């Protein structure tokens, strides 16, 4: 299991630069209702902005959101396993205890 690597060409040279992509599992809580959303992303700032701006169909009725949990992973597989755990009953109990 290796982290996802992306090769991007640099404009000024003929070499490729290697970027390591990190994955984030996050939980956001609605400020107006009792609702917690758990997700996975490689760009946390943009993803939170999309949720709060109403671009995401599943979370649009519950905006605005507060970020209550973030954990970083090197591989998408590890991140997905943790996301699944947080979406389970025992994982949700942990998240509700953070409120």
Coordinates of C-alpha atoms in Angstrom, one line a residue:
X1 CA 0.0 0.0 0.0
X2 CA 1.7 3.1 -1.2
X3 CA 0.5 6.7 -1.0
X4 CA -1.0 8.2 -4.1
X5 CA 1.7 10.0 -6.1
X6 CA 1.1 12.6 -8.8
X7 CA 3.6 13.7 -11.4
X8 CA 3.3 17.3 -12.5
X9 CA 5.5 18.9 -15.2
X10 CA 7.2 22.1 -14.2
X11 CA 6.9 24.8 -16.8
X12 CA 10.5 26.1 -16.5
X13 CA 12.3 22.8 -16.7
X14 CA 12.0 19.4 -18.5
X15 CA 11.8 17.5 -15.2
X16 CA 8.8 16.2 -13.4
X17 CA 8.1 17.1 -9.8
X18 CA 6.7 14.4 -7.5
X19 CA 3.9 15.5 -5.1
X20 CA 2.6 13.4 -2.3
X21 CA -1.1 13.6 -1.9
X22 CA -2.5 13.3 1.7
X23 CA -6.0 12.3 2.5
X24 CA -8.2 13.7 5.2
X25 CA -11.1 12.2 7.0
X26 CA -13.3 15.0 8.4
X27 CA -16.5 15.5 10.3
X28 CA -18.6 18.6 10.2
X29 CA -21.6 19.5 12.4
X30 CA -24.6 21.6 11.3
X31 CA -24.9 24.8 13.3
X32 CA -28.7 24.8 13.0
X33 CA -29.7 21.1 13.3
X34 CA -28.5 17.9 14.9
X35 CA -26.6 16.5 11.9
X36 CA -23.0 15.3 11.5
X37 CA -21.5 14.6 8.1
X38 CA -18.4 12.4 7.7
X39 CA -16.3 12.6 4.6
X40 CA -13.0 12.0 2.9
X41 CA -11.0 14.4 0.7
X42 CA -7.6 15.3 -0.5
X43 CA -8.3 19.1 -0.3
X44 CA -9.9 19.9 3.0
X45 CA -10.3 23.7 2.6
X46 CA -12.1 23.4 -0.7
X47 CA -14.3 20.6 0.5
X48 CA -15.5 22.5 3.6
X49 CA -16.1 25.6 1.4
X50 CA -18.3 23.5 -0.9
X51 CA -20.3 22.2 2.0
X52 CA -20.9 25.7 3.5
X53 CA -21.7 27.2 0.1
X54 CA -24.5 24.7 -0.6
X55 CA -22.8 23.0 -3.6
X56 CA -23.2 19.5 -2.1
X57 CA -26.7 18.1 -2.4
X58 CA -26.5 15.9 0.7
X59 CA -25.5 18.7 3.1
X60 CA -27.2 21.7 1.5
X61 CA -30.3 21.7 3.8
X62 CA -28.1 21.7 6.9
X63 CA -25.7 24.6 6.2
X64 CA -23.7 26.3 7.8
X65 CA -21.2 23.8 9.3
X66 CA -18.5 23.7 11.9
X67 CA -15.5 21.4 11.5
X68 CA -15.4 19.2 14.5
X69 CA -12.9 16.4 13.5
X70 CA -10.0 15.9 11.1
X71 CA -7.5 13.1 10.8
X72 CA -4.8 12.9 8.1
X73 CA -3.7 9.7 6.2
X74 CA -1.0 8.8 3.7
X75 CA -3.2 6.4 1.7
X76 CA -6.7 6.5 0.5
X77 CA -7.3 2.9 1.7
X78 CA -6.5 3.8 5.3
X79 CA -8.6 7.0 5.1
X80 CA -11.6 5.0 3.7
X81 CA -11.4 2.5 6.6
X82 CA -11.4 5.2 9.2
X83 CA -14.2 7.0 7.4
X84 CA -16.3 3.8 7.5
X85 CA -15.6 3.5 11.2
X86 CA -16.7 7.1 11.9
X87 CA -20.0 6.4 10.0
X88 CA -20.7 3.4 12.2
X89 CA -22.8 3.7 15.4
X90 CA -19.8 3.6 17.7
X91 CA -17.9 6.2 15.5
X92 CA -21.0 8.5 15.5
X93 CA -21.1 8.2 19.3
X94 CA -17.5 9.5 19.5
X95 CA -18.3 12.4 17.2
X96 CA -21.4 13.4 19.1
X97 CA -19.3 13.4 22.3
X98 CA -17.1 16.1 20.7
X99 CA -20.1 18.5 20.4

